[in-house]
Amino acid sequence: MIGFVIIRRVSLVLLLLALPAFADGFRDAKKAFDAAFGPPLEAKDREAAIRGIAPFDTKDAAKLLVGAIPVCRRAYDLLLVERAHVQSGQIEFPDGGPAPRLSELKGLIDREMRVLEAIDDTLAGMRGERTVRYLCREALPRAKSRHVRVSVAKALGRIGDVAAVPALQKALKDKAEQVRGAAARSLGQLKSKEAVPALIDLLGADSWTLRAAACDALGRIGDLRAIIPLIERLPAEEGRVAEDVAAALTKLTGQGFGTATNAWNRWLEAHRELIESGGPLPKAPPLPAKKPEKDEGYYGI
């Protein structure tokens, strides 16, 4: 017991000694951050400053990142608008045509995308209790920018703290479709069984992207309550979303019927009682290995 007390005191002393250095390090990182977000607002400087904040898992550091999202997103969107104008002929290039500028814009857009991805990665690495509480209670519900709310919702799924579940469930009712979709996918990453009823309701959303997000989440969570609603939804879907429904059903059941509605209905007739009683379902034969899926990119781009 005496040894334990000594160890605790030594640990406390070491922590107190480290605090000034930590504070100085954050001040330096914040100075670099503030400088990078002033003129001329170079993408490479902003990316470096964002990654420089990564070691500081605090509410103040998270606030800096959250405040940076609208600035970086605006820079990104302005480049997209310019590219659209160039491609449509609204901007004329009498000497040499638009090709050189389009090539330059591609590089600039790629760099801005890396800046946005750096914010997402850095936020997702912040897992301190106070930081997560800030993201859940302030950033996600109160941020005016939907881009902020999307990034925060995505980060909370990657962080993996189930304390974020109530905030993400509320975000399923956000006015912005992208936020609702991000919240749904994050609830799937957190395997939140509490969110299953709300995600089942989302299968009937007008937006196909929300229905796809609900399928992804329900498949990840693995709750048998989703099987019957997914099978009932399958005839109403086509293309990409039908495949998403089938993929979720395969994860839940182990069966590989694809988008064959009749096959799923026959299987359901034979197993409805087991599903409604909560399983377990009989093991299915192993499915053939699939090629790895490509990354969806940033905001689906």
mmCIF file of C-alpha atoms in Angstrom:
data_model
loop_
_atom_site.group_PDB
_atom_site.id
_atom_site.type_symbol
_atom_site.label_atom_id
_atom_site.label_comp_id
_atom_site.label_asym_id
_atom_site.label_seq_id
_atom_site.Cartn_x
_atom_site.Cartn_y
_atom_site.Cartn_z
ATOM 1 C CA MET A 1 0.000 0.000 0.000
ATOM 2 C CA ILE A 2 2.850 2.372 0.892
ATOM 3 C CA GLY A 3 4.523 1.609 -2.448
ATOM 4 C CA PHE A 4 1.281 2.404 -4.294
ATOM 5 C CA VAL A 5 1.002 5.783 -2.533
ATOM 6 C CA ILE A 6 4.626 6.610 -3.403
ATOM 7 C CA ILE A 7 4.055 5.707 -7.054
ATOM 8 C CA ARG A 8 0.940 7.904 -7.180
ATOM 9 C CA ARG A 9 2.842 10.845 -5.672
ATOM 10 C CA VAL A 10 5.744 10.403 -8.084
ATOM 11 C CA SER A 11 3.302 10.234 -11.018
ATOM 12 C CA LEU A 12 1.572 13.402 -9.825
ATOM 13 C CA VAL A 13 4.892 15.232 -9.490
ATOM 14 C CA LEU A 14 5.924 14.166 -13.018
ATOM 15 C CA LEU A 15 2.569 15.324 -14.367
ATOM 16 C CA LEU A 16 2.892 18.725 -12.695
ATOM 17 C CA LEU A 17 6.415 19.104 -14.067
ATOM 18 C CA ALA A 18 5.182 18.271 -17.569
ATOM 19 C CA LEU A 19 2.276 20.754 -17.546
ATOM 20 C CA PRO A 20 4.325 23.918 -18.299
ATOM 21 C CA ALA A 21 6.054 22.228 -21.231
ATOM 22 C CA PHE A 22 2.685 21.018 -22.528
ATOM 23 C CA ALA A 23 1.214 24.517 -22.218
ATOM 24 C CA ASP A 24 4.201 26.062 -24.008
ATOM 25 C CA GLY A 25 3.926 23.440 -26.755
ATOM 26 C CA PHE A 26 0.263 24.227 -27.292
ATOM 27 C CA ARG A 27 0.921 27.971 -27.365
ATOM 28 C CA ASP A 28 3.538 27.448 -30.057
ATOM 29 C CA ALA A 29 1.206 25.174 -32.039
ATOM 30 C CA LYS A 30 -1.599 27.729 -31.733
ATOM 31 C CA LYS A 31 0.675 30.539 -32.984
ATOM 32 C CA ALA A 32 1.590 28.457 -36.012
ATOM 33 C CA PHE A 33 -2.089 27.644 -36.498
ATOM 34 C CA ASP A 34 -3.174 31.289 -36.359
ATOM 35 C CA ALA A 35 -0.403 32.301 -38.767
ATOM 36 C CA ALA A 36 -1.358 29.572 -41.246
ATOM 37 C CA PHE A 37 -4.958 30.797 -41.294
ATOM 38 C CA GLY A 38 -3.979 34.345 -42.179
ATOM 39 C CA PRO A 39 -3.085 35.679 -45.626
ATOM 40 C CA PRO A 40 -2.087 34.221 -48.046
ATOM 41 C CA LEU A 41 -3.889 31.143 -46.632
ATOM 42 C CA GLU A 42 -1.662 28.521 -48.262
ATOM 43 C CA ALA A 43 -3.072 24.990 -48.172
ATOM 44 C CA LYS A 44 0.234 23.322 -47.295
ATOM 45 C CA ASP A 45 0.723 25.687 -44.322
ATOM 46 C CA ARG A 46 -2.778 25.033 -43.056
ATOM 47 C CA GLU A 47 -2.355 21.267 -43.343
ATOM 48 C CA ALA A 48 0.927 21.402 -41.405
ATOM 49 C CA ALA A 49 -0.648 23.592 -38.707
ATOM 50 C CA ILE A 50 -3.637 21.267 -38.376
ATOM 51 C CA ARG A 51 -1.411 18.220 -37.959
ATOM 52 C CA GLY A 52 0.685 20.206 -35.481
ATOM 53 C CA ILE A 53 -2.364 20.421 -33.210
ATOM 54 C CA ALA A 54 -2.728 16.607 -33.128
ATOM 55 C CA PRO A 55 -0.620 15.981 -29.959
ATOM 56 C CA PHE A 56 -2.866 18.263 -27.891
ATOM 57 C CA ASP A 57 -6.015 16.341 -27.018
ATOM 58 C CA THR A 58 -7.878 19.210 -25.366
ATOM 59 C CA LYS A 59 -11.088 21.149 -25.797
ATOM 60 C CA ASP A 60 -9.120 24.228 -26.891
ATOM 61 C CA ALA A 61 -7.343 22.244 -29.595
ATOM 62 C CA ALA A 62 -10.639 20.788 -30.801
ATOM 63 C CA LYS A 63 -12.126 24.297 -30.929
ATOM 64 C CA LEU A 64 -9.317 25.426 -33.207
ATOM 65 C CA LEU A 65 -10.033 22.573 -35.612
ATOM 66 C CA VAL A 66 -13.782 23.137 -35.548
ATOM 67 C CA GLY A 67 -13.268 26.833 -36.281
ATOM 68 C CA ALA A 68 -11.000 25.977 -39.197
ATOM 69 C CA ILE A 69 -13.553 23.822 -41.012
ATOM 70 C CA PRO A 70 -15.684 26.645 -42.533
ATOM 71 C CA VAL A 71 -12.560 28.502 -43.693
ATOM 72 C CA CYS A 72 -11.084 25.448 -45.398
ATOM 73 C CA ARG A 73 -14.397 24.368 -46.841
ATOM 74 C CA ARG A 74 -14.955 27.824 -48.344
ATOM 75 C CA ALA A 75 -11.510 27.724 -50.000
ATOM 76 C CA TYR A 76 -12.342 24.292 -51.390
ATOM 77 C CA ASP A 77 -15.787 25.321 -52.656
ATOM 78 C CA LEU A 78 -14.453 28.455 -54.378
ATOM 79 C CA LEU A 79 -12.050 26.307 -56.372
ATOM 80 C CA LEU A 80 -14.884 23.969 -57.374
ATOM 81 C CA VAL A 81 -16.949 26.942 -58.545
ATOM 82 C CA GLU A 82 -14.054 28.319 -60.587
ATOM 83 C CA ARG A 83 -13.469 24.923 -62.185
ATOM 84 C CA ALA A 84 -17.141 24.692 -63.144
ATOM 85 C CA HIS A 85 -16.982 28.160 -64.724
ATOM 86 C CA VAL A 86 -13.866 27.268 -66.687
ATOM 87 C CA GLN A 87 -15.351 24.005 -67.904
ATOM 88 C CA SER A 88 -18.591 25.699 -68.981
ATOM 89 C CA GLY A 89 -16.799 28.416 -70.939
ATOM 90 C CA GLN A 90 -17.881 31.259 -68.641
ATOM 91 C CA ILE A 91 -14.197 32.188 -68.251
ATOM 92 C CA GLU A 92 -12.360 32.729 -71.536
ATOM 93 C CA PHE A 93 -8.699 31.898 -72.156
ATOM 94 C CA PRO A 94 -7.721 33.423 -75.519
ATOM 95 C CA ASP A 95 -4.081 32.325 -75.213
ATOM 96 C CA GLY A 96 -3.778 28.543 -75.067
ATOM 97 C CA GLY A 97 -7.305 27.698 -73.893
ATOM 98 C CA PRO A 98 -8.492 26.500 -70.452
ATOM 99 C CA ALA A 99 -6.358 23.332 -70.191
ATOM 100 C CA PRO A 100 -3.454 24.869 -68.177
ATOM 101 C CA ARG A 101 -5.798 26.460 -65.627
ATOM 102 C CA LEU A 102 -7.851 23.274 -65.304
ATOM 103 C CA SER A 103 -4.664 21.344 -64.589
ATOM 104 C CA GLU A 104 -3.658 23.913 -61.989
ATOM 105 C CA LEU A 105 -7.108 23.815 -60.401
ATOM 106 C CA LYS A 106 -6.932 20.055 -60.098
ATOM 107 C CA GLY A 107 -3.763 20.356 -58.029
ATOM 108 C CA LEU A 108 -5.238 23.121 -55.862
ATOM 109 C CA ILE A 109 -8.451 21.159 -55.252
ATOM 110 C CA ASP A 110 -6.483 18.052 -54.310
ATOM 111 C CA ARG A 111 -4.448 20.064 -51.803
ATOM 112 C CA GLU A 112 -7.570 21.588 -50.240
ATOM 113 C CA MET A 113 -9.086 18.119 -49.961
ATOM 114 C CA ARG A 114 -5.987 16.983 -48.062
ATOM 115 C CA VAL A 115 -6.449 19.899 -45.662
ATOM 116 C CA LEU A 116 -10.052 18.860 -44.958
ATOM 117 C CA GLU A 117 -8.966 15.254 -44.515
ATOM 118 C CA ALA A 118 -6.257 16.417 -42.069
ATOM 119 C CA ILE A 119 -8.963 18.071 -39.945
ATOM 120 C CA ASP A 120 -11.040 14.884 -39.962
ATOM 121 C CA ASP A 121 -8.034 12.733 -39.049
ATOM 122 C CA THR A 122 -6.920 15.062 -36.256
ATOM 123 C CA LEU A 123 -10.402 15.323 -34.753
ATOM 124 C CA ALA A 124 -10.779 11.545 -34.875
ATOM 125 C CA GLY A 125 -7.565 11.187 -32.882
ATOM 126 C CA MET A 126 -8.859 13.344 -30.019
ATOM 127 C CA ARG A 127 -10.283 10.893 -27.503
ATOM 128 C CA GLY A 128 -10.027 12.656 -24.172
ATOM 129 C CA GLU A 129 -13.190 12.708 -22.091
ATOM 130 C CA ARG A 130 -13.471 16.514 -22.067
ATOM 131 C CA THR A 131 -12.755 16.735 -25.776
ATOM 132 C CA VAL A 132 -15.440 14.191 -26.642
ATOM 133 C CA ARG A 133 -17.876 15.990 -24.340
ATOM 134 C CA TYR A 134 -17.201 19.260 -26.175
ATOM 135 C CA LEU A 135 -17.750 17.633 -29.570
ATOM 136 C CA CYS A 136 -21.014 16.019 -28.396
ATOM 137 C CA ARG A 137 -22.533 18.859 -26.393
ATOM 138 C CA GLU A 138 -21.332 21.936 -28.243
ATOM 139 C CA ALA A 139 -19.819 21.352 -31.671
ATOM 140 C CA LEU A 140 -22.276 18.810 -33.078
ATOM 141 C CA PRO A 141 -25.590 20.328 -31.940
ATOM 142 C CA ARG A 142 -24.683 24.040 -32.049
ATOM 143 C CA ALA A 143 -22.351 24.628 -34.999
ATOM 144 C CA LYS A 144 -23.996 26.817 -37.660
ATOM 145 C CA SER A 145 -22.031 25.266 -40.511
ATOM 146 C CA ARG A 146 -23.344 21.935 -41.710
ATOM 147 C CA HIS A 147 -19.795 21.086 -42.786
ATOM 148 C CA VAL A 148 -18.687 21.372 -39.161
ATOM 149 C CA ARG A 149 -21.515 19.128 -38.005
ATOM 150 C CA VAL A 150 -20.680 16.561 -40.692
ATOM 151 C CA SER A 151 -17.002 16.476 -39.720
ATOM 152 C CA VAL A 152 -17.796 16.194 -36.028
ATOM 153 C CA ALA A 153 -20.368 13.438 -36.585
ATOM 154 C CA LYS A 154 -17.848 11.488 -38.671
ATOM 155 C CA ALA A 155 -15.110 12.014 -36.086
ATOM 156 C CA LEU A 156 -17.283 10.727 -33.248
ATOM 157 C CA GLY A 157 -17.803 7.467 -35.088
ATOM 158 C CA ARG A 158 -14.071 7.059 -35.642
ATOM 159 C CA ILE A 159 -13.238 7.984 -32.047
ATOM 160 C CA GLY A 160 -15.280 4.994 -30.923
ATOM 161 C CA ASP A 161 -16.570 6.334 -27.597
ATOM 162 C CA VAL A 162 -20.129 5.126 -26.916
ATOM 163 C CA ALA A 163 -20.679 8.307 -24.890
ATOM 164 C CA ALA A 164 -21.326 9.934 -28.281
ATOM 165 C CA VAL A 165 -24.386 7.780 -29.020
ATOM 166 C CA PRO A 166 -27.050 10.144 -27.546
ATOM 167 C CA ALA A 167 -25.630 13.143 -29.451
ATOM 168 C CA LEU A 168 -25.475 11.169 -32.701
ATOM 169 C CA GLN A 169 -29.045 9.947 -32.228
ATOM 170 C CA LYS A 170 -30.177 13.569 -31.920
ATOM 171 C CA ALA A 171 -28.163 14.376 -35.060
ATOM 172 C CA LEU A 172 -30.336 11.894 -36.984
ATOM 173 C CA LYS A 173 -32.933 14.700 -36.893
ATOM 174 C CA ASP A 174 -30.553 17.426 -38.070
ATOM 175 C CA LYS A 175 -31.940 19.709 -40.776
ATOM 176 C CA ALA A 176 -29.009 18.897 -43.083
ATOM 177 C CA GLU A 177 -29.141 15.602 -44.957
ATOM 178 C CA GLN A 178 -25.345 15.181 -44.919
ATOM 179 C CA VAL A 179 -25.306 15.464 -41.115
ATOM 180 C CA ARG A 180 -28.036 12.854 -40.733
ATOM 181 C CA GLY A 181 -26.146 10.495 -43.026
ATOM 182 C CA ALA A 182 -22.851 10.990 -41.179
ATOM 183 C CA ALA A 183 -24.574 10.430 -37.841
ATOM 184 C CA ALA A 184 -26.181 7.214 -39.109
ATOM 185 C CA ARG A 185 -22.868 5.794 -40.318
ATOM 186 C CA SER A 186 -21.155 6.723 -37.053
ATOM 187 C CA LEU A 187 -23.858 5.002 -35.031
ATOM 188 C CA GLY A 188 -23.124 1.935 -37.116
ATOM 189 C CA GLN A 189 -19.419 2.226 -36.328
ATOM 190 C CA LEU A 190 -20.306 2.428 -32.636
ATOM 191 C CA LYS A 191 -22.613 -0.621 -33.036
ATOM 192 C CA SER A 192 -25.365 1.206 -31.186
ATOM 193 C CA LYS A 193 -28.310 -1.138 -30.645
ATOM 194 C CA GLU A 194 -30.225 1.773 -29.087
ATOM 195 C CA ALA A 195 -30.222 3.488 -32.481
ATOM 196 C CA VAL A 196 -31.674 0.531 -34.401
ATOM 197 C CA PRO A 197 -35.345 1.707 -34.366
ATOM 198 C CA ALA A 198 -34.386 5.176 -35.642
ATOM 199 C CA LEU A 199 -32.135 3.677 -38.322
ATOM 200 C CA ILE A 200 -34.950 1.363 -39.437
ATOM 201 C CA ASP A 201 -37.161 4.450 -39.815
ATOM 202 C CA LEU A 202 -34.423 5.981 -41.970
ATOM 203 C CA LEU A 203 -34.855 3.139 -44.497
ATOM 204 C CA GLY A 204 -37.950 4.995 -45.696
ATOM 205 C CA ALA A 205 -36.209 8.363 -46.151
ATOM 206 C CA ASP A 206 -36.738 10.253 -49.414
ATOM 207 C CA SER A 207 -32.988 10.602 -49.930
ATOM 208 C CA TRP A 208 -31.225 7.531 -51.329
ATOM 209 C CA THR A 209 -27.999 8.561 -49.584
ATOM 210 C CA LEU A 210 -29.759 8.417 -46.206
ATOM 211 C CA ARG A 211 -31.239 5.010 -47.009
ATOM 212 C CA ALA A 212 -27.769 3.794 -48.002
ATOM 213 C CA ALA A 213 -26.317 5.141 -44.748
ATOM 214 C CA ALA A 214 -29.023 3.369 -42.750
ATOM 215 C CA CYS A 215 -28.269 0.076 -44.528
ATOM 216 C CA ASP A 216 -24.569 0.442 -43.799
ATOM 217 C CA ALA A 217 -25.228 1.178 -40.115
ATOM 218 C CA LEU A 218 -27.728 -1.651 -39.627
ATOM 219 C CA GLY A 219 -25.369 -4.127 -41.249
ATOM 220 C CA ARG A 220 -22.541 -3.068 -38.931
ATOM 221 C CA ILE A 221 -24.652 -3.191 -35.781
ATOM 222 C CA GLY A 222 -25.856 -6.725 -36.448
ATOM 223 C CA ASP A 223 -29.198 -6.506 -34.643
ATOM 224 C CA LEU A 224 -31.709 -9.073 -35.939
ATOM 225 C CA ARG A 225 -34.558 -6.545 -35.625
ATOM 226 C CA ALA A 226 -33.345 -5.014 -38.886
ATOM 227 C CA ILE A 227 -33.729 -8.179 -40.997
ATOM 228 C CA ILE A 228 -37.466 -8.052 -41.689
ATOM 229 C CA PRO A 229 -37.563 -4.278 -42.455
ATOM 230 C CA LEU A 230 -34.617 -4.693 -44.832
ATOM 231 C CA ILE A 231 -36.245 -7.598 -46.681
ATOM 232 C CA GLU A 232 -39.492 -5.652 -46.915
ATOM 233 C CA ARG A 233 -37.571 -2.644 -48.269
ATOM 234 C CA LEU A 234 -35.655 -4.561 -50.946
ATOM 235 C CA PRO A 235 -38.414 -4.618 -53.662
ATOM 236 C CA ALA A 236 -38.697 -0.815 -53.480
ATOM 237 C CA GLU A 237 -34.994 -0.255 -54.178
ATOM 238 C CA GLU A 238 -32.867 -0.564 -57.286
ATOM 239 C CA GLY A 239 -29.261 -0.069 -58.310
ATOM 240 C CA ARG A 240 -26.803 1.005 -55.641
ATOM 241 C CA VAL A 241 -29.268 1.087 -52.732
ATOM 242 C CA ALA A 242 -30.666 -2.381 -53.549
ATOM 243 C CA GLU A 243 -27.101 -3.653 -53.333
ATOM 244 C CA ASP A 244 -26.659 -1.851 -50.010
ATOM 245 C CA VAL A 245 -29.804 -3.522 -48.646
ATOM 246 C CA ALA A 246 -28.527 -6.911 -49.821
ATOM 247 C CA ALA A 247 -25.089 -6.288 -48.284
ATOM 248 C CA ALA A 248 -26.668 -5.433 -44.922
ATOM 249 C CA LEU A 249 -28.825 -8.563 -45.057
ATOM 250 C CA THR A 250 -25.787 -10.701 -45.831
ATOM 251 C CA LYS A 251 -23.950 -9.281 -42.806
ATOM 252 C CA LEU A 252 -26.970 -9.944 -40.601
ATOM 253 C CA THR A 253 -27.809 -13.431 -41.833
ATOM 254 C CA GLY A 254 -24.744 -14.843 -43.560
ATOM 255 C CA GLN A 255 -26.889 -15.617 -46.619
ATOM 256 C CA GLY A 256 -25.753 -14.581 -50.087
ATOM 257 C CA PHE A 257 -28.976 -14.066 -52.020
ATOM 258 C CA GLY A 258 -27.918 -10.688 -53.365
ATOM 259 C CA THR A 259 -30.873 -8.589 -54.553
ATOM 260 C CA ALA A 260 -33.095 -11.622 -55.265
ATOM 261 C CA THR A 261 -36.268 -10.598 -53.428
ATOM 262 C CA ASN A 262 -37.998 -13.955 -53.860
ATOM 263 C CA ALA A 263 -35.058 -15.838 -52.363
ATOM 264 C CA TRP A 264 -34.991 -13.547 -49.332
ATOM 265 C CA ASN A 265 -38.755 -13.922 -48.865
ATOM 266 C CA ARG A 266 -38.496 -17.723 -48.955
ATOM 267 C CA TRP A 267 -35.667 -17.592 -46.438
ATOM 268 C CA LEU A 268 -37.718 -15.267 -44.234
ATOM 269 C CA GLU A 269 -40.697 -17.646 -44.265
ATOM 270 C CA ALA A 270 -38.462 -20.421 -42.949
ATOM 271 C CA HIS A 271 -36.769 -18.301 -40.270
ATOM 272 C CA ARG A 272 -39.277 -15.635 -39.210
ATOM 273 C CA GLU A 273 -39.952 -17.245 -35.826
ATOM 274 C CA LEU A 274 -36.238 -17.397 -35.003
ATOM 275 C CA ILE A 275 -35.764 -13.769 -36.068
ATOM 276 C CA GLU A 276 -38.693 -12.511 -34.013
ATOM 277 C CA SER A 277 -37.478 -14.430 -30.953
ATOM 278 C CA GLY A 278 -34.019 -12.899 -31.278
ATOM 279 C CA GLY A 279 -32.163 -15.872 -32.770
ATOM 280 C CA PRO A 280 -29.680 -17.389 -32.960
ATOM 281 C CA LEU A 281 -29.922 -18.020 -36.687
ATOM 282 C CA PRO A 282 -28.463 -21.182 -38.218
ATOM 283 C CA LYS A 283 -24.987 -20.816 -39.679
ATOM 284 C CA ALA A 284 -24.844 -20.242 -43.418
ATOM 285 C CA PRO A 285 -22.191 -21.707 -45.716
ATOM 286 C CA PRO A 286 -19.137 -19.418 -46.119
ATOM 287 C CA LEU A 287 -19.447 -16.773 -48.821
ATOM 288 C CA PRO A 288 -16.806 -16.316 -51.525
ATOM 289 C CA ALA A 289 -14.174 -13.683 -50.714
ATOM 290 C CA LYS A 290 -14.795 -10.208 -52.150
ATOM 291 C CA LYS A 291 -12.300 -7.751 -53.553
ATOM 292 C CA PRO A 292 -11.613 -4.823 -51.173
ATOM 293 C CA GLU A 293 -13.886 -1.825 -51.738
ATOM 294 C CA LYS A 294 -12.459 1.489 -52.902
ATOM 295 C CA ASP A 295 -12.424 4.419 -50.510
ATOM 296 C CA GLU A 296 -15.526 6.606 -50.883
ATOM 297 C CA GLY A 297 -13.411 9.747 -50.650
ATOM 298 C CA TYR A 298 -14.111 12.975 -48.849
ATOM 299 C CA TYR A 299 -17.824 13.858 -48.574
ATOM 300 C CA GLY A 300 -18.506 11.200 -51.221
ATOM 301 C CA ILE A 301 -16.198 12.877 -53.753
#
